[in-house]
C-alpha positions as YAML, in Angstrom:
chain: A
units: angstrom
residues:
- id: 1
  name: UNK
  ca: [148.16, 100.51, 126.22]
- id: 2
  name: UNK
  ca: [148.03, 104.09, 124.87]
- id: 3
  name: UNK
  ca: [146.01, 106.74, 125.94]
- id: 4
  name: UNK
  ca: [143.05, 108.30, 124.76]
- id: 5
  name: UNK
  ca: [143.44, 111.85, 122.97]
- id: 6
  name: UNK
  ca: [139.80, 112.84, 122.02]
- id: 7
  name: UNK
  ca: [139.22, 115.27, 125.40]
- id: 8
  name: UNK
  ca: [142.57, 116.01, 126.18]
- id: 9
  name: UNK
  ca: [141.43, 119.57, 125.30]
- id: 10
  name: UNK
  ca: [137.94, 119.77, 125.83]
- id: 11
  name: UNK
  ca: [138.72, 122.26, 129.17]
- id: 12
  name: UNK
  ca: [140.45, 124.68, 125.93]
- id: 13
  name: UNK
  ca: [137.42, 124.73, 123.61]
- id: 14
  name: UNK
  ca: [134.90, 126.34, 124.32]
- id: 15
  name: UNK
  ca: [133.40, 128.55, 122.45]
- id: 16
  name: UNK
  ca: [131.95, 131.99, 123.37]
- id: 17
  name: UNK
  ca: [133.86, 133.02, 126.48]
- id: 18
  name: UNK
  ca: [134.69, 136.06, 124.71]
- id: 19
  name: UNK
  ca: [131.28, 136.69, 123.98]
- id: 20
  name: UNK
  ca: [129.86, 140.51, 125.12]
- id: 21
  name: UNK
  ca: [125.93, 140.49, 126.04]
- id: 22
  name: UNK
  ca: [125.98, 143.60, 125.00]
- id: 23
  name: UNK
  ca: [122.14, 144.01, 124.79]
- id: 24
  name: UNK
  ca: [119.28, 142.22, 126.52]
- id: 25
  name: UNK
  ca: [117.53, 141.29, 122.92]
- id: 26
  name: UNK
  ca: [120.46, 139.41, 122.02]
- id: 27
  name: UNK
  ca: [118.58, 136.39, 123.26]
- id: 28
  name: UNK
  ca: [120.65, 133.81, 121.65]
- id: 29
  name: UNK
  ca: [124.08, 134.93, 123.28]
- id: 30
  name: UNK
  ca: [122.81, 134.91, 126.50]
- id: 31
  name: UNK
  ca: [121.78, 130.72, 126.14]
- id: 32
  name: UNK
  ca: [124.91, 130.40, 125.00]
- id: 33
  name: UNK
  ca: [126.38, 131.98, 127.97]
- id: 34
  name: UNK
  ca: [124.26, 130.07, 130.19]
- id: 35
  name: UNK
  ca: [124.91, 126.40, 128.87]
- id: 36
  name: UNK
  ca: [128.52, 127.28, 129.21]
- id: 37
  name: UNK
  ca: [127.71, 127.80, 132.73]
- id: 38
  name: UNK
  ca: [126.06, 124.81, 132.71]
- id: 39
  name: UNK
  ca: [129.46, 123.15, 130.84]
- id: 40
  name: UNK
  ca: [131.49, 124.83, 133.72]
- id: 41
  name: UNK
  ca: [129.22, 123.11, 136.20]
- id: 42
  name: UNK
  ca: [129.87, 119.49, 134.61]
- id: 43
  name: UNK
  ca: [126.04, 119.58, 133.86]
- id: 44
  name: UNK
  ca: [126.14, 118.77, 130.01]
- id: 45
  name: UNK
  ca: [122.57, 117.87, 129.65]
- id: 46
  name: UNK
  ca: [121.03, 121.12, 130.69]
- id: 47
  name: UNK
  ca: [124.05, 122.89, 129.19]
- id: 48
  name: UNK
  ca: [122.92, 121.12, 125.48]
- id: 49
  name: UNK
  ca: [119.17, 122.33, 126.47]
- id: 50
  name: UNK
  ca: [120.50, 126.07, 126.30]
- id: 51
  name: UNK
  ca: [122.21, 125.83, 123.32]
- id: 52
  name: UNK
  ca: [119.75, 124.08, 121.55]
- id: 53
  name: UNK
  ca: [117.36, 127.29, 123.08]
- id: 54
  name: UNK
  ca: [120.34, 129.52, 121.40]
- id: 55
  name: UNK
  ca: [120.19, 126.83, 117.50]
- id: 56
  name: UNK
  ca: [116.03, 127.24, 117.86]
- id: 57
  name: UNK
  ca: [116.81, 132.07, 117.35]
- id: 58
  name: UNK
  ca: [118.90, 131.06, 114.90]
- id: 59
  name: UNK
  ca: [119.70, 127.23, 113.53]
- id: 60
  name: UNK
  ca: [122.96, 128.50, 111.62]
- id: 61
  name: UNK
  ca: [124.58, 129.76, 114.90]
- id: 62
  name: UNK
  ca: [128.04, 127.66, 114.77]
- id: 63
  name: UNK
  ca: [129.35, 128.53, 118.15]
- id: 64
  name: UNK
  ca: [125.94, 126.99, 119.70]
- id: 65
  name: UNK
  ca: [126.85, 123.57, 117.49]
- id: 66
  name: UNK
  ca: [129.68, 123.71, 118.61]
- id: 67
  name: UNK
  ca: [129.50, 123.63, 122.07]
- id: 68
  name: UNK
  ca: [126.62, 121.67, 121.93]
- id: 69
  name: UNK
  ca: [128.92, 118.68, 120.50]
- id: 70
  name: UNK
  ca: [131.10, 119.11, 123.44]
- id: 71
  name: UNK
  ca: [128.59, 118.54, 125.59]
- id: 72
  name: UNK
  ca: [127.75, 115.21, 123.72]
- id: 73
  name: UNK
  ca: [131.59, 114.40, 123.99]
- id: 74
  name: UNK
  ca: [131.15, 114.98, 127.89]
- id: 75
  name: UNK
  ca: [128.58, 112.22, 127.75]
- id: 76
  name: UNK
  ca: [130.13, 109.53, 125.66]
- id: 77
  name: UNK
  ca: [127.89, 110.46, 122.46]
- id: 78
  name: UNK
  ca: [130.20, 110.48, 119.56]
- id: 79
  name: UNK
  ca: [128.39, 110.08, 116.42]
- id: 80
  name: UNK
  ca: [125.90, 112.80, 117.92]
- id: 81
  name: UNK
  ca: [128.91, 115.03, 118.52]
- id: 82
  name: UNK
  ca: [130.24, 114.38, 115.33]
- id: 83
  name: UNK
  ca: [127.17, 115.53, 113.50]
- id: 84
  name: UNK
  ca: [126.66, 118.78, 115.66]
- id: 85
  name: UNK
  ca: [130.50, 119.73, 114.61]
- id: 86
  name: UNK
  ca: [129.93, 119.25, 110.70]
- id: 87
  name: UNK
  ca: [126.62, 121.30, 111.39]
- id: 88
  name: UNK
  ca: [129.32, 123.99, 113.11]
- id: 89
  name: UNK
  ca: [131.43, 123.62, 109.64]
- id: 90
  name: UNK
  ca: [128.40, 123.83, 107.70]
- id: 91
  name: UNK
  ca: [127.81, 127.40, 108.64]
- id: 92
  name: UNK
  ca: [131.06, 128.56, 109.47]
- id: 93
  name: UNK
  ca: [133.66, 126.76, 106.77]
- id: 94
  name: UNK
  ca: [136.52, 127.73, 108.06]
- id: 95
  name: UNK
  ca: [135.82, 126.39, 111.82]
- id: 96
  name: UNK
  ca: [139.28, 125.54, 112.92]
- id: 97
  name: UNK
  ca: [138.13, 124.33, 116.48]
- id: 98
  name: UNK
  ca: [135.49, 122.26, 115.25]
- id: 99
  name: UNK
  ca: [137.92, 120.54, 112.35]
- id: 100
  name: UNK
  ca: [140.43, 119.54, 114.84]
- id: 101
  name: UNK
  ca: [137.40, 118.26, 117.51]
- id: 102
  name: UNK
  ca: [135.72, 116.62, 114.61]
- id: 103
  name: UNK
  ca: [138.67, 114.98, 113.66]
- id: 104
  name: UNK
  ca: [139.74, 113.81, 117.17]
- id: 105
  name: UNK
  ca: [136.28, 112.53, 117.53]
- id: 106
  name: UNK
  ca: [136.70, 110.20, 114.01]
- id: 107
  name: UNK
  ca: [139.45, 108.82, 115.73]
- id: 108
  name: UNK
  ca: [137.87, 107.27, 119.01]
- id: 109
  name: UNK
  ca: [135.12, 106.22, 116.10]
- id: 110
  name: UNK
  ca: [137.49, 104.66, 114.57]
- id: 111
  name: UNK
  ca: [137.02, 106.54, 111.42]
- id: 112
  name: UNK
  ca: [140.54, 107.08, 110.31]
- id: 113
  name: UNK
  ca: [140.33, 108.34, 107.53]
- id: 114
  name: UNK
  ca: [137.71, 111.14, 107.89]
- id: 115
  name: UNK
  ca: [140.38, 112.20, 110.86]
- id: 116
  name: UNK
  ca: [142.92, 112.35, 108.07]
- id: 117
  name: UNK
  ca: [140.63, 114.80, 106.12]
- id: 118
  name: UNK
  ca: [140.44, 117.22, 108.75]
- id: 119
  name: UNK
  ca: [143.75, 116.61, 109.94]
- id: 120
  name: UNK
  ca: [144.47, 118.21, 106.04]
- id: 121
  name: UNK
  ca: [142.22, 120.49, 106.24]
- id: 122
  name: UNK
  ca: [144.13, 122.11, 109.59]
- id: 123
  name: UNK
  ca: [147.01, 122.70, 107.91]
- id: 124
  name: UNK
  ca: [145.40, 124.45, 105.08]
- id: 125
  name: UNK
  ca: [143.89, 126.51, 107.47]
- id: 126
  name: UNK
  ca: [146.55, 127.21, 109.79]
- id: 127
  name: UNK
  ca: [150.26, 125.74, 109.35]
- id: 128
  name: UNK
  ca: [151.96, 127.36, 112.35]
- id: 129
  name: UNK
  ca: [149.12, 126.16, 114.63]
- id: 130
  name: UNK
  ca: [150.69, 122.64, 116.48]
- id: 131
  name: UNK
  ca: [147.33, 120.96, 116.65]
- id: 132
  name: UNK
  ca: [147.47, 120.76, 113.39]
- id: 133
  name: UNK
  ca: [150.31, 118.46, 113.10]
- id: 134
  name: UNK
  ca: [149.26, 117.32, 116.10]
- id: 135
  name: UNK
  ca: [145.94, 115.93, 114.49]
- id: 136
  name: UNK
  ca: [148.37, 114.22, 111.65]
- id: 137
  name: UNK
  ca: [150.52, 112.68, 113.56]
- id: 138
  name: UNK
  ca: [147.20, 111.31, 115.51]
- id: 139
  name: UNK
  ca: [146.11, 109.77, 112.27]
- id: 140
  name: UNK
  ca: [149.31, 108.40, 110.89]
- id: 141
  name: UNK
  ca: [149.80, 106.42, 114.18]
- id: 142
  name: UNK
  ca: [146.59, 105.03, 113.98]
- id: 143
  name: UNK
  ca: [147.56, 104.06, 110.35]
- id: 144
  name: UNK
  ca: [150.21, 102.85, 111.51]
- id: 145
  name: UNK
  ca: [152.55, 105.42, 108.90]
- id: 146
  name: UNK
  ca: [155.51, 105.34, 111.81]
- id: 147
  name: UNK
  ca: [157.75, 107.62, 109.81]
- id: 148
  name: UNK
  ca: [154.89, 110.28, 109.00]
- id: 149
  name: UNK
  ca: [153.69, 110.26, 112.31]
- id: 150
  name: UNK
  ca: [157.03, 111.31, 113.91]
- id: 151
  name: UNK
  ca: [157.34, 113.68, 111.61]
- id: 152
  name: UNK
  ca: [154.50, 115.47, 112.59]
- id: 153
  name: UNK
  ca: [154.50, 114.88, 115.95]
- id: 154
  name: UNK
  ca: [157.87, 116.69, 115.87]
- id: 155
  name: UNK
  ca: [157.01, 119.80, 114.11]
- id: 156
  name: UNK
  ca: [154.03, 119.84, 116.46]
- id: 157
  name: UNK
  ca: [156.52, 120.28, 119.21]
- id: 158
  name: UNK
  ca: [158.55, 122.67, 117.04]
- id: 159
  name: UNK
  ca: [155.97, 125.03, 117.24]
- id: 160
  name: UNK
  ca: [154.65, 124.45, 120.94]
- id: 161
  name: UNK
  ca: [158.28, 123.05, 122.71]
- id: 162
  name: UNK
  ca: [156.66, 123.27, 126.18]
- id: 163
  name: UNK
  ca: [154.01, 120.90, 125.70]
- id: 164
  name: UNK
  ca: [155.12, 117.65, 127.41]
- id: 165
  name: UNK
  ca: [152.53, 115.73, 124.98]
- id: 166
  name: UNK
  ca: [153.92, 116.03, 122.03]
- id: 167
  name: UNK
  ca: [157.42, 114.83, 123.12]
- id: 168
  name: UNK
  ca: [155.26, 111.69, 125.10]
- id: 169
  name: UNK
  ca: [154.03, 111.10, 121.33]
- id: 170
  name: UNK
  ca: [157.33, 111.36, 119.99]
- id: 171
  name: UNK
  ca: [158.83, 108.28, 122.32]
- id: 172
  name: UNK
  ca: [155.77, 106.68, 121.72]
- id: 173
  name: UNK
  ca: [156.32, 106.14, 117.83]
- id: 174
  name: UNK
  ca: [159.80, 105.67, 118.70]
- id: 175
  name: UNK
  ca: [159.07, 102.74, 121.09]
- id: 176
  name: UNK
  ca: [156.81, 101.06, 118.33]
- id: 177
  name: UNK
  ca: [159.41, 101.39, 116.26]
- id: 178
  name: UNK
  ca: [161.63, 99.33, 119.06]
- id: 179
  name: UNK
  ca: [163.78, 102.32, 119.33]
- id: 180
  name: UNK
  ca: [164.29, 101.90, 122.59]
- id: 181
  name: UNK
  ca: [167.24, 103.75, 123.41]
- id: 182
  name: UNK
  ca: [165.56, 107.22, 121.49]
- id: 183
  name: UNK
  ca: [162.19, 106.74, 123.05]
- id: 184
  name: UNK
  ca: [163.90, 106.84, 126.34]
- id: 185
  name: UNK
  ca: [166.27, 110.19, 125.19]
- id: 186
  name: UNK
  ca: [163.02, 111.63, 124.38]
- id: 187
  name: UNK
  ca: [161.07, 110.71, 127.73]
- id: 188
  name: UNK
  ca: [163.95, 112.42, 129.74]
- id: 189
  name: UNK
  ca: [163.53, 115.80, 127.77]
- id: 190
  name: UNK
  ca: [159.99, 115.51, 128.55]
- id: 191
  name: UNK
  ca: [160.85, 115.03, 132.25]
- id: 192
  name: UNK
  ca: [162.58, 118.18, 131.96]
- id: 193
  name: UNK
  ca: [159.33, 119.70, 130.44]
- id: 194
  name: UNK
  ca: [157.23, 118.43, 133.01]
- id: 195
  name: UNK
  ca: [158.18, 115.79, 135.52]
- id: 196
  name: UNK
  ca: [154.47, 115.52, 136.50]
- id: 197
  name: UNK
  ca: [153.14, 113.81, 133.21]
- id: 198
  name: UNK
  ca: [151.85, 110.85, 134.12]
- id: 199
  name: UNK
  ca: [151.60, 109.45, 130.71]
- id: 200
  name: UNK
  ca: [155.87, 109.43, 130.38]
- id: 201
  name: UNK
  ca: [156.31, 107.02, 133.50]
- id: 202
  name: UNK
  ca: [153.80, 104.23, 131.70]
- id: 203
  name: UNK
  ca: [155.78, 104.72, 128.70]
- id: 204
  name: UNK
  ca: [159.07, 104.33, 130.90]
- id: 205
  name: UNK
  ca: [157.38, 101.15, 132.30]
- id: 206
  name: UNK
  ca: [156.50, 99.73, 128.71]
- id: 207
  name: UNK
  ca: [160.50, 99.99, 127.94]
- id: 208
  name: UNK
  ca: [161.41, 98.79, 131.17]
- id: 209
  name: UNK
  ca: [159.12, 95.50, 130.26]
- id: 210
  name: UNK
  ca: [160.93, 95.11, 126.65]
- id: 211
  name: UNK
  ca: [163.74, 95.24, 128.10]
- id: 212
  name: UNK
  ca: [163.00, 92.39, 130.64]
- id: 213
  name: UNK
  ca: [163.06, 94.88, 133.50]
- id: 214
  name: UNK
  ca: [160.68, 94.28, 135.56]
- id: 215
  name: UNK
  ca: [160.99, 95.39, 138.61]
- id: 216
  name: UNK
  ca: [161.85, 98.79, 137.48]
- id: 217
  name: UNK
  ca: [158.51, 98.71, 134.91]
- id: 218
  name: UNK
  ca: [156.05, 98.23, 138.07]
- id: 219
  name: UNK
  ca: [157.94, 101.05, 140.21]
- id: 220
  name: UNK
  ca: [157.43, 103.34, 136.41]
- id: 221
  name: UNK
  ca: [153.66, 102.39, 136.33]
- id: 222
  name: UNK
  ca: [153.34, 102.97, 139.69]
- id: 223
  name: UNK
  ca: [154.73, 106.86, 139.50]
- id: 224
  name: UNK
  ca: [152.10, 106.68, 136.08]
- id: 225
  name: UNK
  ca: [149.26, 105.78, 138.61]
- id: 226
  name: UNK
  ca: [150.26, 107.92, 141.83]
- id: 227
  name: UNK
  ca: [150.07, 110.65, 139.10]
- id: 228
  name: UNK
  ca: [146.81, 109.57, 137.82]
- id: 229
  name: UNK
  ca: [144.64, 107.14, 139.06]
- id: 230
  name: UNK
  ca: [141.76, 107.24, 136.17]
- id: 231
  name: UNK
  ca: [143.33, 105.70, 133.51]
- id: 232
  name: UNK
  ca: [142.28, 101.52, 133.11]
- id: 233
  name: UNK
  ca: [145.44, 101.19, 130.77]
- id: 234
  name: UNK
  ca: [147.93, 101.94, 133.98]
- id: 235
  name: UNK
  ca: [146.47, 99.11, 135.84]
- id: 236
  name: UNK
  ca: [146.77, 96.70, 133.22]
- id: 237
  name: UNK
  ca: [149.91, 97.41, 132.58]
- id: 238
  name: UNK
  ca: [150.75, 96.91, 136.36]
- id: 239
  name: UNK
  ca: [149.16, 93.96, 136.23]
- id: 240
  name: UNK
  ca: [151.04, 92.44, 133.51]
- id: 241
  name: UNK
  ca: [154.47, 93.21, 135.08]
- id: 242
  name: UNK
  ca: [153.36, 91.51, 138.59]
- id: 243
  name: UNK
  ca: [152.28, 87.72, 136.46]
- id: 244
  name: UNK
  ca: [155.94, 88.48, 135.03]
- id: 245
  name: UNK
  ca: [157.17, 88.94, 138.68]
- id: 246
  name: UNK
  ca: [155.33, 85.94, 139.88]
- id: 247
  name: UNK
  ca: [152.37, 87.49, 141.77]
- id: 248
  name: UNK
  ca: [149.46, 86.21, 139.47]
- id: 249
  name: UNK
  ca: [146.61, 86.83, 141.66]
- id: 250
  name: UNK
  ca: [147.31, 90.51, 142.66]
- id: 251
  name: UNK
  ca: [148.37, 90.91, 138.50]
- id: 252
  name: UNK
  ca: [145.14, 88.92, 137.65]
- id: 253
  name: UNK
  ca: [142.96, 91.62, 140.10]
- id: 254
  name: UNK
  ca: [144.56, 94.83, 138.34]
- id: 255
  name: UNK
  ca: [143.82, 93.22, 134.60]
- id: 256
  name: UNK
  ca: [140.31, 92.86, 136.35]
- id: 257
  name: UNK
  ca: [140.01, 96.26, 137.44]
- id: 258
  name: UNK
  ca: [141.49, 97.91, 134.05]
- id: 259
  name: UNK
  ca: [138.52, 95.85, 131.96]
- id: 260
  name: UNK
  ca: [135.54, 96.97, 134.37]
- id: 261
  name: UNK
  ca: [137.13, 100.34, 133.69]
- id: 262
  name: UNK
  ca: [137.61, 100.00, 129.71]
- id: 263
  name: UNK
  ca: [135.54, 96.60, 128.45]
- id: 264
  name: UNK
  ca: [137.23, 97.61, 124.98]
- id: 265
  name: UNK
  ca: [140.89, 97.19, 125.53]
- id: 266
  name: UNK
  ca: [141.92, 93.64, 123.96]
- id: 267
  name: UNK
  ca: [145.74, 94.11, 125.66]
- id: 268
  name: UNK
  ca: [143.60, 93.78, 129.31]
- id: 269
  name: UNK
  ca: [142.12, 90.08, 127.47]
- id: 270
  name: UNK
  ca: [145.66, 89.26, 125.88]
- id: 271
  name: UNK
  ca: [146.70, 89.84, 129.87]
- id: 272
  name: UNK
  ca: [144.25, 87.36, 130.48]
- id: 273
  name: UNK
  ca: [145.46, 84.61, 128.29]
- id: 274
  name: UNK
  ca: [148.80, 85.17, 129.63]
- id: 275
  name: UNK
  ca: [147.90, 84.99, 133.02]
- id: 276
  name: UNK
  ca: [145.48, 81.44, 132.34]
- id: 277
  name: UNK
  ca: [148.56, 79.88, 130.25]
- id: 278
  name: UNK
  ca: [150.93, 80.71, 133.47]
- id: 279
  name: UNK
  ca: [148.41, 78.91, 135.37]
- id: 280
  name: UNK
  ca: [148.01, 75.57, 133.07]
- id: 281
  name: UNK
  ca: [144.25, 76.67, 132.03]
- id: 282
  name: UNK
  ca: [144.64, 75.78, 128.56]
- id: 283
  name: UNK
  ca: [140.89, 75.74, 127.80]
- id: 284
  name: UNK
  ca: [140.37, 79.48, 129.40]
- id: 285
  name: UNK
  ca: [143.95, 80.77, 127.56]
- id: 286
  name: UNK
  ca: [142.55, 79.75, 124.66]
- id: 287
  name: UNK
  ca: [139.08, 81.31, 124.55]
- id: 288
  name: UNK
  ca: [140.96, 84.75, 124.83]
- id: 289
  name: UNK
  ca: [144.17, 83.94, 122.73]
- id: 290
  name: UNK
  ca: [142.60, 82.48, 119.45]
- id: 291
  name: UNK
  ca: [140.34, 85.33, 118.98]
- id: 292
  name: UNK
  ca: [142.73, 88.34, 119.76]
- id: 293
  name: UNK
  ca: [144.94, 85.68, 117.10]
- id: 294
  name: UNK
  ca: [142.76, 86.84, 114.21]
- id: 295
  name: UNK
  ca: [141.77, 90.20, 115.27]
- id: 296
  name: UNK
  ca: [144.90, 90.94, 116.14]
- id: 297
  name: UNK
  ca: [147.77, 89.30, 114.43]
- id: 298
  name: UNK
  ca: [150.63, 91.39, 114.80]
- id: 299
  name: UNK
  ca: [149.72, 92.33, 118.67]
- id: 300
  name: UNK
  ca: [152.90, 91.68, 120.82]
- id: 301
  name: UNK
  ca: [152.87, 88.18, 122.83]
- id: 302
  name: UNK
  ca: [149.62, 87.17, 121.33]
- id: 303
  name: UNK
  ca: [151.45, 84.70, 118.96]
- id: 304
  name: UNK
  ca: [153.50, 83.26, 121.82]
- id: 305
  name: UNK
  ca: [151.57, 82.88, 124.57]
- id: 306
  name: UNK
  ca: [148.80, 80.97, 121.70]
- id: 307
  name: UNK
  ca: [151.42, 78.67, 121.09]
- id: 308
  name: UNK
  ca: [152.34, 78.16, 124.87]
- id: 309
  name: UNK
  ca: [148.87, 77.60, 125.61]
- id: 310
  name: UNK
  ca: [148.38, 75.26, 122.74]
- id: 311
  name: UNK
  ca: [151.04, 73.00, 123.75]
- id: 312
  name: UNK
  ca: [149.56, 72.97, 127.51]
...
């Protein structure tokens, strides 16, 4: 139900735009130049030929690594990213960009603590920077360390108070923490920030929904998708809120829709089972509820609609 953080700043990083050609035998600048073109085109595969033109003048060239992983990241290829930014560190050991894109990458790979590494290693490097914190309080979440991640997440926004993000993150620790009522005071300074991010209306819908309030959680997701229409989690969401508002079908669609767009999100198969147990399909509630039951104990109406179904 959360969003994804690993390119949120992919557009910010890369490397080399204040390169000078400043001579025409500086052949490896000039393929860098060129696969950023490439980068600014959306072409990452011919953008990762040039660079890897740049890595064959000179295989310790960092920037070329560098953007060279984020061209990997443009095509889904984590691990091969991940290698291509420790190659970057390799060379250049105090790489701040590539620490913090490493260590978002670890974290869609579901290697937490590696993140938490370079997450440390940011703020040994740079303190006053608010990606570092903002890489911490990344990794706490996922580590689920409530307390620490607020607290970074906070002095994140210390240093950078215009980013609408980092407040987003704030109410979202807050609402695991069922703090409802400070989630929300948090959601309407980031309104304030900027009333366009679609990422505070889902969160406004998810409170809405714990709070049994239905009708005002689908009109919240629906500002969330108006906003942005890419995002599978929005549509699940939605679709949960219309079984709870007794339009099954359309709900059932939009869970649909959310897992051809993201197979991996088990709250789009808990949806599932909660839609199959409102309809008296015990057998089907069960093939989703018993296994997200194991994988996923503590996961929010998992336990209850399991029971419901096993007492169909």
């Amino acid at each position: 139900m959360k969003k994804k953080t690993t390119n949120l700043f992919l557009a910010l990083l890369i490397a080399g735009s204040s390169f000078s050609c400043d001579s025409e035998g500086n052949k490896k600048g000039r393929f860098l130049l060129k696969g950023n073109e490439k980068m600014d085109e959306n072409d990452p595969k011919n953008a990762m030929g040039f660079y890897s033109e740049a890595l064959k003048i000179d295989s310790t060239y960092s920037e070329a690594y560098f953007n060279k992983a984020l061209a990997h990241n443009q095509l889904n290829q984590l691990s091969e990213s991940i290698f291509d930014l420790t190659l970057a560190i390799r060379y250049k050991p105090d790489y701040y960009e590539a620490f913090f894109q490493r260590g978002l990458n670890y974290l869609d790979n579901g290697e937490f603590y590696k993140a938490r590494e370079d997450a440390s290693t940011l703020v040994q490097l740079d303190e006053q920077n608010w990606k570092s914190h903002f890489l911490t309080g990344l990794v706490e979440e996922k580590l689920k360390n409530f307390p620490e991640a607020l607290k970074a997440f906070e002095k994140a926004s210390s240093i950078n108070p215009g980013n609408s993000d980092l407040l987003v993150n704030q109410a979202t620790i807050l609402f695991y923490l069922k703090d409802y009522k400070g989630s929300t005071k948090i959601l309407d300074k980031a309104m304030a920030v900027n009333p366009m991010e679609p990422n505070l209306y889902n969160l406004q819908s998810m409170i809405y929904f714990e709070e049994k309030m239905y009708t005002e959680a689908l009109k919240a997701v629906e500002k969330a998708i108006s906003l942005d229409k890419s995002q599978a989690y929005f549509y699940n969401n939605k679709g949960l809120y219309l079984l709870y508002l007794d339009q099954p079908e359309t709900g059932l669609e939009l869970i649909n829709q959310s897992i051809k767009m993201n197979p991996n999100n088990p709250f789009a198969l808990r949806n599932k089972g909660i839609y199959y147990v409102m309809q008296g399909d015990k057998i089907s509630a069960l093939q989703y509820l018993a296994e997200l039951d194991q994988k996923y104990p503590d996961m929010e109406l998992v336990s209850e609609y399991l029971k419901k179904a096993q007492a169909l």
